[in-house]
Each structure stands twice: as structure tokens, then as C-alpha cells.
PDB file of C-alpha atoms in Angstrom:
ATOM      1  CA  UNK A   1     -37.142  63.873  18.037  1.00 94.00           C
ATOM      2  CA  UNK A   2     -40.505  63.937  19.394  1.00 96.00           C
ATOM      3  CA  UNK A   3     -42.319  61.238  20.630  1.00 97.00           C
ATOM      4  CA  UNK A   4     -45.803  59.457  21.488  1.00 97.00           C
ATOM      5  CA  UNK A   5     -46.395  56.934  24.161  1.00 96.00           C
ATOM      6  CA  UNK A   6     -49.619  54.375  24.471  1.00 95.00           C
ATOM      7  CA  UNK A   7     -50.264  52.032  27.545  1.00 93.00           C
ATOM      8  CA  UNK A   8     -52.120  51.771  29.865  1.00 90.00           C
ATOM      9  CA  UNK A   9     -50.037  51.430  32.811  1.00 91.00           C
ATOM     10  CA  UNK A  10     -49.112  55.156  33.946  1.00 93.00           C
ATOM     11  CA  UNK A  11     -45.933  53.562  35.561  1.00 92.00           C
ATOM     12  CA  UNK A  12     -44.393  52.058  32.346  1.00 92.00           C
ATOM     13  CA  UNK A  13     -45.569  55.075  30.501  1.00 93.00           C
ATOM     14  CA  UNK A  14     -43.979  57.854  32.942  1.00 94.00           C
ATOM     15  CA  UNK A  15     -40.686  56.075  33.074  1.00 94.00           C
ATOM     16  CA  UNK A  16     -40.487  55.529  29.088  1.00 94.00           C
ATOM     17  CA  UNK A  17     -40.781  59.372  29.015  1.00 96.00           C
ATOM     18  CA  UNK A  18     -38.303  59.884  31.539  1.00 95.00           C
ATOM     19  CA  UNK A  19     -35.936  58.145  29.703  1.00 95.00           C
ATOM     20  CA  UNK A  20     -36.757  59.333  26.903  1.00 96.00           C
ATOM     21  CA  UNK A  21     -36.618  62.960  28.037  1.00 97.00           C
ATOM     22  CA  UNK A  22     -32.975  62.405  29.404  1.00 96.00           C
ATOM     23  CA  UNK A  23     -31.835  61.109  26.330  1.00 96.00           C
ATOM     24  CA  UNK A  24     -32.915  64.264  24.125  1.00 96.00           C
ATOM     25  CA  UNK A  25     -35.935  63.024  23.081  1.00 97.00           C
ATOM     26  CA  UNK A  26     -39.322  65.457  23.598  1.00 97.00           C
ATOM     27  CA  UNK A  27     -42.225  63.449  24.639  1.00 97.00           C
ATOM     28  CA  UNK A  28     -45.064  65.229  22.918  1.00 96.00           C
ATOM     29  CA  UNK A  29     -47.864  62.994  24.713  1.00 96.00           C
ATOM     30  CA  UNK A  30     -49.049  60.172  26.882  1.00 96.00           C
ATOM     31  CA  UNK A  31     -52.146  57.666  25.813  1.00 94.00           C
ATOM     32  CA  UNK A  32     -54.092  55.226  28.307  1.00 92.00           C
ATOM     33  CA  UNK A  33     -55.475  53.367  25.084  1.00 92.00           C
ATOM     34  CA  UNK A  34     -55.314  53.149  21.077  1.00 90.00           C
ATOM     35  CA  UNK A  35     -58.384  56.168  20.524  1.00 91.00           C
ATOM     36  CA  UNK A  36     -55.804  58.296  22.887  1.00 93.00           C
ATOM     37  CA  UNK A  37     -53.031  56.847  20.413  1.00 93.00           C
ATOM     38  CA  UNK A  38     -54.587  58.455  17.587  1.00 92.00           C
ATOM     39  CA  UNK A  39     -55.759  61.302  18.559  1.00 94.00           C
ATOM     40  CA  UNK A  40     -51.929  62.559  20.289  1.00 95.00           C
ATOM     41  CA  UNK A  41     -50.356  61.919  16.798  1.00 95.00           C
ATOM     42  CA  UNK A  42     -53.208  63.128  14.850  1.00 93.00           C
ATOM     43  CA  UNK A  43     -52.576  66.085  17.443  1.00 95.00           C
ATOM     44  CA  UNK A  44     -48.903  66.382  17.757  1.00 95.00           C
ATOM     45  CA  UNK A  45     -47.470  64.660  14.711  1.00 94.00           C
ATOM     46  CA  UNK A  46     -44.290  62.844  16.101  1.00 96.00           C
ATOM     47  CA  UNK A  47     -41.444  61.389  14.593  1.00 96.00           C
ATOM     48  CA  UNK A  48     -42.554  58.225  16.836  1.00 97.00           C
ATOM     49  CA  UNK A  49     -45.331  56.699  18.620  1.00 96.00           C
ATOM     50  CA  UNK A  50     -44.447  53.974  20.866  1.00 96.00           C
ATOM     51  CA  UNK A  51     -47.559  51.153  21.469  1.00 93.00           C
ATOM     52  CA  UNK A  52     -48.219  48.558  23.978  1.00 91.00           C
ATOM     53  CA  UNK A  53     -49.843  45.635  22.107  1.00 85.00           C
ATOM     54  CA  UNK A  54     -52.118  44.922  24.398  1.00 83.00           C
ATOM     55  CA  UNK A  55     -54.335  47.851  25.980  1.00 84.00           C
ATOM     56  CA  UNK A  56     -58.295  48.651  26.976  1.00 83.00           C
ATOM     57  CA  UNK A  57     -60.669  47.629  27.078  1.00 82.00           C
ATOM     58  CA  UNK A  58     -60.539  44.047  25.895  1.00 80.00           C
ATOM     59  CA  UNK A  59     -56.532  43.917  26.298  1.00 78.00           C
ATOM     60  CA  UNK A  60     -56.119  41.843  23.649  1.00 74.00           C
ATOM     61  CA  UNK A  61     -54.638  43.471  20.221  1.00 77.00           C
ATOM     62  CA  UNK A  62     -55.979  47.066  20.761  1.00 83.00           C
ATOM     63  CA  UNK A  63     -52.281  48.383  20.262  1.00 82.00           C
ATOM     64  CA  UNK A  64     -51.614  45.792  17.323  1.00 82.00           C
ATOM     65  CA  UNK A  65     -54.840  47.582  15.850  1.00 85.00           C
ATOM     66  CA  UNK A  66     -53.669  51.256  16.330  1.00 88.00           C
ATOM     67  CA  UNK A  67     -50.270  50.577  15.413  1.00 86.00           C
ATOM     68  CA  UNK A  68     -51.683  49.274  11.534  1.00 85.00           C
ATOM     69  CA  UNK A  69     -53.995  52.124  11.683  1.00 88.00           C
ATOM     70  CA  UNK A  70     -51.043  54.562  12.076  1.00 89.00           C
ATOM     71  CA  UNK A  71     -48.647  53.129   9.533  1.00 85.00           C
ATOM     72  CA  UNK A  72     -51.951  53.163   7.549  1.00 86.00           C
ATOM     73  CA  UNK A  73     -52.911  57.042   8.024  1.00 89.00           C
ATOM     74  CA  UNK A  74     -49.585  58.330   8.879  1.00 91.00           C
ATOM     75  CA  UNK A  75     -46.655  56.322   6.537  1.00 88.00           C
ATOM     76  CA  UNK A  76     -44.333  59.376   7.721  1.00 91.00           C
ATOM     77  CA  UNK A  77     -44.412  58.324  11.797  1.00 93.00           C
ATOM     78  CA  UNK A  78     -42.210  55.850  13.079  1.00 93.00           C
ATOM     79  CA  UNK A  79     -44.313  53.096  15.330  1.00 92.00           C
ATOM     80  CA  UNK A  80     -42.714  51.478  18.051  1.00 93.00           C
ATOM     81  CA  UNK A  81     -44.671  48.204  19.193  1.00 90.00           C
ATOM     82  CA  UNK A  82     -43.844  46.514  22.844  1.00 91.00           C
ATOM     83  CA  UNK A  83     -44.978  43.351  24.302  1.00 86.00           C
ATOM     84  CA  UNK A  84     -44.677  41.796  27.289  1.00 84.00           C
ATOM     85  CA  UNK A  85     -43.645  38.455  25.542  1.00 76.00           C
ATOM     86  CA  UNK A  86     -42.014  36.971  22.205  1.00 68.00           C
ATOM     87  CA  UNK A  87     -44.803  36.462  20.027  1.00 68.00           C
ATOM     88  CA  UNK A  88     -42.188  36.041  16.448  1.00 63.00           C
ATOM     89  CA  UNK A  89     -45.476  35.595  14.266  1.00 64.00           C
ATOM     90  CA  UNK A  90     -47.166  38.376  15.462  1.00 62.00           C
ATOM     91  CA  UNK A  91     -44.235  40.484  15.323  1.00 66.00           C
ATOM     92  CA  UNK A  92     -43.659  39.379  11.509  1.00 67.00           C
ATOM     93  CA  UNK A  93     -47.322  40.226  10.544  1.00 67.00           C
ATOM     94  CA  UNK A  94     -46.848  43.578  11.498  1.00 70.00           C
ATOM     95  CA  UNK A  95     -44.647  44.283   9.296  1.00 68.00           C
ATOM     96  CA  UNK A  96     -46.292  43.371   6.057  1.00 62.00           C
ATOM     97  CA  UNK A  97     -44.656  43.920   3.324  1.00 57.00           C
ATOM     98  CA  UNK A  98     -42.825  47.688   4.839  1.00 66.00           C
ATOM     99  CA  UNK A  99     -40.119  47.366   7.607  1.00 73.00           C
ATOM    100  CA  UNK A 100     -39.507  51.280   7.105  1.00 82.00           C
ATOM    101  CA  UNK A 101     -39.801  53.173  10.114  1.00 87.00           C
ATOM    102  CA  UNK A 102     -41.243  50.107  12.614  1.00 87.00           C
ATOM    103  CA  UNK A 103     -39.678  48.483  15.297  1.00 88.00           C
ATOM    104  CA  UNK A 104     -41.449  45.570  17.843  1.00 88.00           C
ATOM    105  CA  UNK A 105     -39.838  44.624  20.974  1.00 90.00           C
ATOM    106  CA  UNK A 106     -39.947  42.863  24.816  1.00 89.00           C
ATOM    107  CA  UNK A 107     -40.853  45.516  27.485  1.00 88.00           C
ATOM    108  CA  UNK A 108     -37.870  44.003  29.041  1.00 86.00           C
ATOM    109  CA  UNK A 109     -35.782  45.484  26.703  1.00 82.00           C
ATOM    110  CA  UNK A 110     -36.386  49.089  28.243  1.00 85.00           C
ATOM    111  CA  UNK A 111     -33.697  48.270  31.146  1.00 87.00           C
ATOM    112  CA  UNK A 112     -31.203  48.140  28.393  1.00 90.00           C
ATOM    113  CA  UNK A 113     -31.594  52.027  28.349  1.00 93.00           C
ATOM    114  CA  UNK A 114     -28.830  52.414  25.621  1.00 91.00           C
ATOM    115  CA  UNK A 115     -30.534  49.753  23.336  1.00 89.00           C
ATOM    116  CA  UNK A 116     -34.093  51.206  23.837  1.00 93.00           C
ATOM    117  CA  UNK A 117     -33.226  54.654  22.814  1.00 95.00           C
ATOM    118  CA  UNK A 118     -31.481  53.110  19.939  1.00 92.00           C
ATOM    119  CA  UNK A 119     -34.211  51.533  18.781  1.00 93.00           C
ATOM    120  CA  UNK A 120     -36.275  54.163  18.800  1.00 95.00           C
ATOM    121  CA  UNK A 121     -33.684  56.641  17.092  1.00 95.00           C
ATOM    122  CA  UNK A 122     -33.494  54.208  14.221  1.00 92.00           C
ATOM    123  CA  UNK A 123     -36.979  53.627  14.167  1.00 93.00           C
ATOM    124  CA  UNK A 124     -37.466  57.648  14.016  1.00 94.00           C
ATOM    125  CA  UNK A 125     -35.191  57.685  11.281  1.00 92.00           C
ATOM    126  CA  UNK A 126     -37.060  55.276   9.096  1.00 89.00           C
ATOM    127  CA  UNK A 127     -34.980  51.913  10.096  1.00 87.00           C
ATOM    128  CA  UNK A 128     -36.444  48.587  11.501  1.00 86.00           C
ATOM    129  CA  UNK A 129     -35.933  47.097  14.901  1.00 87.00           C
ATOM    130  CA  UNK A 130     -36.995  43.684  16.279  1.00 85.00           C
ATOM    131  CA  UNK A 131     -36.105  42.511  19.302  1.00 85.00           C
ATOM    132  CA  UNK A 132     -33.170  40.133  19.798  1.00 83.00           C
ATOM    133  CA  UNK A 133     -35.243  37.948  21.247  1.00 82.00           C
ATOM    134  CA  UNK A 134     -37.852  37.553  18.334  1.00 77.00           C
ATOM    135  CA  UNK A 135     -34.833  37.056  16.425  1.00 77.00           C
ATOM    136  CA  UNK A 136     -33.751  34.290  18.556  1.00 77.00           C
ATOM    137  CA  UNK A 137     -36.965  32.309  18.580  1.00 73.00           C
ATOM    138  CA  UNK A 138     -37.067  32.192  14.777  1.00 70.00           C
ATOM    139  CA  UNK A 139     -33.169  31.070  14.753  1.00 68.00           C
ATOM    140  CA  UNK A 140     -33.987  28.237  17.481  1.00 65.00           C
ATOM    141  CA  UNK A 141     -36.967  26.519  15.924  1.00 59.00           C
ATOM    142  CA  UNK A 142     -35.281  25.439  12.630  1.00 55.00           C
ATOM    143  CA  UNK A 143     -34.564  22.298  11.544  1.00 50.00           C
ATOM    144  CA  UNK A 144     -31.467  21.144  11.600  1.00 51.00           C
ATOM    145  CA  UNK A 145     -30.615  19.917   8.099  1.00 53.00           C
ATOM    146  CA  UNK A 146     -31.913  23.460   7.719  1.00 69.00           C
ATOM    147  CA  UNK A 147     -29.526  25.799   5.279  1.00 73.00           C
ATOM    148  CA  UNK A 148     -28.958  28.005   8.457  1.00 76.00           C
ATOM    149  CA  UNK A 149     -26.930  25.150   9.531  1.00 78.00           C
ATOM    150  CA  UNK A 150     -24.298  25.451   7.362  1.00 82.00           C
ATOM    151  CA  UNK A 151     -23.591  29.206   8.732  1.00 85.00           C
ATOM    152  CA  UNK A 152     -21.042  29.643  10.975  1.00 90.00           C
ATOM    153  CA  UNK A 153     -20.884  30.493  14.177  1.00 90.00           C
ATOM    154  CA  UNK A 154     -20.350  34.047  13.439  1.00 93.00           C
ATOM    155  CA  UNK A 155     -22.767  34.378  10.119  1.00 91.00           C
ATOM    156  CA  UNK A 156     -25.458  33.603  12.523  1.00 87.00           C
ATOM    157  CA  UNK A 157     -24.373  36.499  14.539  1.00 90.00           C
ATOM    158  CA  UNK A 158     -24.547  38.634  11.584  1.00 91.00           C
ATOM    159  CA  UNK A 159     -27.472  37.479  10.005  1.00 88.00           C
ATOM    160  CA  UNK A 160     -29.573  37.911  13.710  1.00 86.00           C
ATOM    161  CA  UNK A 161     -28.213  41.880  13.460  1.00 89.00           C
ATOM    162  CA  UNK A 162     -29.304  41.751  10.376  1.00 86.00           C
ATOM    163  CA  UNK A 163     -32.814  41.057  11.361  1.00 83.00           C
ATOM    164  CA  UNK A 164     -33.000  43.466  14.266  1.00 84.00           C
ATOM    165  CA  UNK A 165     -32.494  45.914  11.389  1.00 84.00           C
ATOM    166  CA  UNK A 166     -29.136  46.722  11.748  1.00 87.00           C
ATOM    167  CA  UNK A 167     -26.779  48.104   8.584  1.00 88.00           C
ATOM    168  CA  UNK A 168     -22.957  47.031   7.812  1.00 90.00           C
ATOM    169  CA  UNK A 169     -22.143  49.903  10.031  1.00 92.00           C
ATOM    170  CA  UNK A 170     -23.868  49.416  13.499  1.00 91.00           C
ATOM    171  CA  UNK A 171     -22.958  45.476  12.835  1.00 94.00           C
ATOM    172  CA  UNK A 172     -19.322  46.609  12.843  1.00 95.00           C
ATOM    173  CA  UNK A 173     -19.568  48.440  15.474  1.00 93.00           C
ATOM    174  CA  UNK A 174     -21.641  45.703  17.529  1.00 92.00           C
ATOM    175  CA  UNK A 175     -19.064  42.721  16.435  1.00 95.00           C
ATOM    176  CA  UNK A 176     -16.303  44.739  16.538  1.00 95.00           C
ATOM    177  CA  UNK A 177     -14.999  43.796  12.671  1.00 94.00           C
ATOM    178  CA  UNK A 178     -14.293  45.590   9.788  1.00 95.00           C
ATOM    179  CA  UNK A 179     -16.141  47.371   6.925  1.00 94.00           C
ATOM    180  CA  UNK A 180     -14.752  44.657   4.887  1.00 95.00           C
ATOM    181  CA  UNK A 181     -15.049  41.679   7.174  1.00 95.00           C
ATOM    182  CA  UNK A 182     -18.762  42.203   7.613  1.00 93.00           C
ATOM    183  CA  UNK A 183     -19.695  42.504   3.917  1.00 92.00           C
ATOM    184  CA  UNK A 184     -17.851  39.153   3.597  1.00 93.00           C
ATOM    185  CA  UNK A 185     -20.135  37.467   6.301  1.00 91.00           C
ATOM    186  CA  UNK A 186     -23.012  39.255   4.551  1.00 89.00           C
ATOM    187  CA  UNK A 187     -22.437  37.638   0.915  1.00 88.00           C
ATOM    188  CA  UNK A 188     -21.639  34.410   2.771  1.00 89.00           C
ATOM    189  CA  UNK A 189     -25.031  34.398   3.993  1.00 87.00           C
ATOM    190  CA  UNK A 190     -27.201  35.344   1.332  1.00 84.00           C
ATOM    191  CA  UNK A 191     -25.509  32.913  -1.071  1.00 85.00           C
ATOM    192  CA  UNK A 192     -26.127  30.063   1.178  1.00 84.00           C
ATOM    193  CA  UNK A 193     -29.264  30.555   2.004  1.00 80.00           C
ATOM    194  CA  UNK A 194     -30.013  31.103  -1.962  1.00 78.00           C
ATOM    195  CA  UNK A 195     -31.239  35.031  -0.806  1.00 75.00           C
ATOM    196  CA  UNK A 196     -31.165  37.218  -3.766  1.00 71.00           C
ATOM    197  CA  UNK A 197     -28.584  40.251  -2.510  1.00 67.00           C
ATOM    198  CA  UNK A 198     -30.761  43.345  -1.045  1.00 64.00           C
ATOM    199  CA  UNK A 199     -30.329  46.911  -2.830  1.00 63.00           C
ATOM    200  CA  UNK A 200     -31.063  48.335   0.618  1.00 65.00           C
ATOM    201  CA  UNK A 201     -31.363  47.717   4.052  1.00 66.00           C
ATOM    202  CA  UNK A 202     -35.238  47.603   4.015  1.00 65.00           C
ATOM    203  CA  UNK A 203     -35.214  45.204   1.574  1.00 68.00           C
ATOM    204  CA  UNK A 204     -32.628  43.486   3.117  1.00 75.00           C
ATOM    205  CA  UNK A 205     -34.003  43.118   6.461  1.00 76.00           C
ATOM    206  CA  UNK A 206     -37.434  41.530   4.627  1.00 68.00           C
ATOM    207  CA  UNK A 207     -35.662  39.195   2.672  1.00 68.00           C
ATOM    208  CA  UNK A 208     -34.315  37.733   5.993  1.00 75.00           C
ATOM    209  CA  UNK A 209     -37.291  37.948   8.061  1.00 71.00           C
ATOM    210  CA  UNK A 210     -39.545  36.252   5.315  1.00 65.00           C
ATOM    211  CA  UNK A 211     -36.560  33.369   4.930  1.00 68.00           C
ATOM    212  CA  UNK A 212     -36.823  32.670   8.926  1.00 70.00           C
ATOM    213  CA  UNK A 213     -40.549  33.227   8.723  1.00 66.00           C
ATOM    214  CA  UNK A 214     -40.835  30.287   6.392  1.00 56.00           C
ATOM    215  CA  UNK A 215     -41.304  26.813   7.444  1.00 56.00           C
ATOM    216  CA  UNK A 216     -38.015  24.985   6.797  1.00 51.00           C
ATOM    217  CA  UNK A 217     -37.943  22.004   4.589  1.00 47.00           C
ATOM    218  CA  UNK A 218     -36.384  18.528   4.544  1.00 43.00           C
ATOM    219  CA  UNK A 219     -34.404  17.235   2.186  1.00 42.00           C
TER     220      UNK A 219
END
């Protein structure tokens, strides 16, 4: 799978690719900012491009920018977005109204070297990632007579997979449960929190996102 990195720090950037490299991946090219950005994948045409949000000159949303741009001009390249913190509203407006092939998570997440080349496998392959810790700060800051409060203990668990972008399968294999089990905790889930259920994972992922996204409501 070959791959684009943007930022400009040449120490983050070299030891992406090296990780990268030693886990199979070919890294096509390096960018300092978002014009670089576009012109590598214009250039190379990778299955990814992976984009620090914030890069020159103005180091504000330069990478937000490039990263639209791309899934704009190129639908067919996967677009990995990294931030130094959990910004859960930014994250969510990136993703519009297409999860397919985009993923947003903490730079911190690159010392988990088996999650980060995950992510960017699935995101390659046209899946969704978000961070765990996105996740997290959309779980935390509902009410509690919220309908997530009804969820058990392990339906939350599920249902934060479930917004990373996970399927059935990789939740099964993350929980350790069955096929079976998991599908049960799925249907639990939707029909609680009055979700419609999801013909795909795409779709499925949205529906979630746009339900935590939401402001929750009092009785």
C-alpha cells in the first residue's frame, strides 16, 4: 500500500515512514506543507495520504484544508488526519456526510505502532477510523438522563468500536466475544438509542457519530 505523508516536522514525518516502511507499507513521498500535499498525490497517487492538521505558514487548519481538497479531487485516496489534541467537532466536520476511506486521530496514537498501522490499513481500504479518544470525549459530555445511559457497561464498549469504525469482526476480535454475541450488543444499541439499523458499516459508523454529535436532550 503506498503512502503520502504531510507535516512539517521532518522528525514526526521520518519516523511515520519508518514505521510505515517496516510494516509493508511503501512511502511514496514526504510534504513540509498542504501545496507539497497535493502535489505528491497528484504525483504519486497513493492509496493514503496522511495530514497534520495544522502546518505552514499560518499553522492553523492548512492540513484540515488539504485534507477536504483531497477527498474533494481524489474520492479514490484514503486521508489520514492527525492532531496533536482531541478536537471531537472538528474531527466530525471532516467527515461530512462520507466516512469512506478517512480516518482522524491523536499524534499520540503513533506509539501504539500496531493500532497506527491499523488505522491506516483500514483507512487504505476504504474504512473509517477516529481516534479512541475523540470517541471518548463525545461519550463523556452527555447528559445523564441521556439514552446512552441506559447502555450497559459493555454496549458502550461496543458502540465506542463502533465509532472508531470498526465492523462485527475486528469488535470480536477486540472484545474477545462471539459473531453472535456482538450482533446482539449491536441491535441492543441501535434500538435504544431509536437508530434506524445501518445496511453497512459506513452508514453505520455515521449514524453513530451524528447521534453523539447531537446535543442531548432532557426529558
Amino acid at each position: 500500500m503506498r503512502v503520502v505523508i504531510a507535516d512539517d516536522s521532518v522528525l514526526l514525518r521520518e519516523g511515520l515512514a519508518r514505521v510505515l516502511t517496516e510494516n509493508g507499507f511503501e512511502v511514496a513521498a514526504q510534504a513540509g506543507d498542504a501545496g507539497g500535499l497535493l502535489r505528491a498525490v497528484a504525483a504519486e497517487q497513493p492509496e493514503v495520504a496522511i495530514v497534520d492538521v495544522r502546518m505552514p505558514p499560518s499553522f492553523t487548519d492548512e492540513g484540515t484544508r488539504a485534507a477536504l481538497d483531497l477527498r474533494e479531487r481524489h474520492p479514490e485516496i484514503g486521508v489520514l488526519v492527525l492532531s496533536q489534541i482531541v478536537e471531537a467537532r472538528h474531527a466530525l466536520r471532516l467527515f461530512r456526510d462520507s466516512p469512506e476511506g478517512f480516518g482522524y486521530l491523536l499524534k499520540d496514537r503513533v506509539v501504539d505502532v500496531a493500532e497506527f498501522v491499523e488505522a491506516v490499513r483500514r483507512v487504505g481500504r476504504g474504512g473509517t477510523a477516529i481516534d479512541p479518544d475523540v470517541v471518548a470525549q463525545l461519550l463523556g459530555r452527555r447528559a445523564e438522563e441521556d439514552p446512552l445511559a441506559e447502555l450497559t457497561p459493555r454496549e458502550r464498549e461496543v458502540l465506542g468500536l463502533m465509532a472508531e469504525g470498526r465492523s462485527n469482526k475486528a469488535i470480536c476480535a477486540k472484545l474477545f466475544l462471539s459473531p453472535k454475541t456482538v450482533e446482539t450488543h449491536v441491535n441492543s444499541i441501535f434500538l435504544k438509542l431509536d437508530l434506524l439499523p445501518a445496511p453497512d458499516d459506513h452508514r453505520r459508523v455515521l449514524a453513530v457519530l451524528r447521534y453523539l454529535e447531537a446535543p442531548a436532550t432532557s426529558p
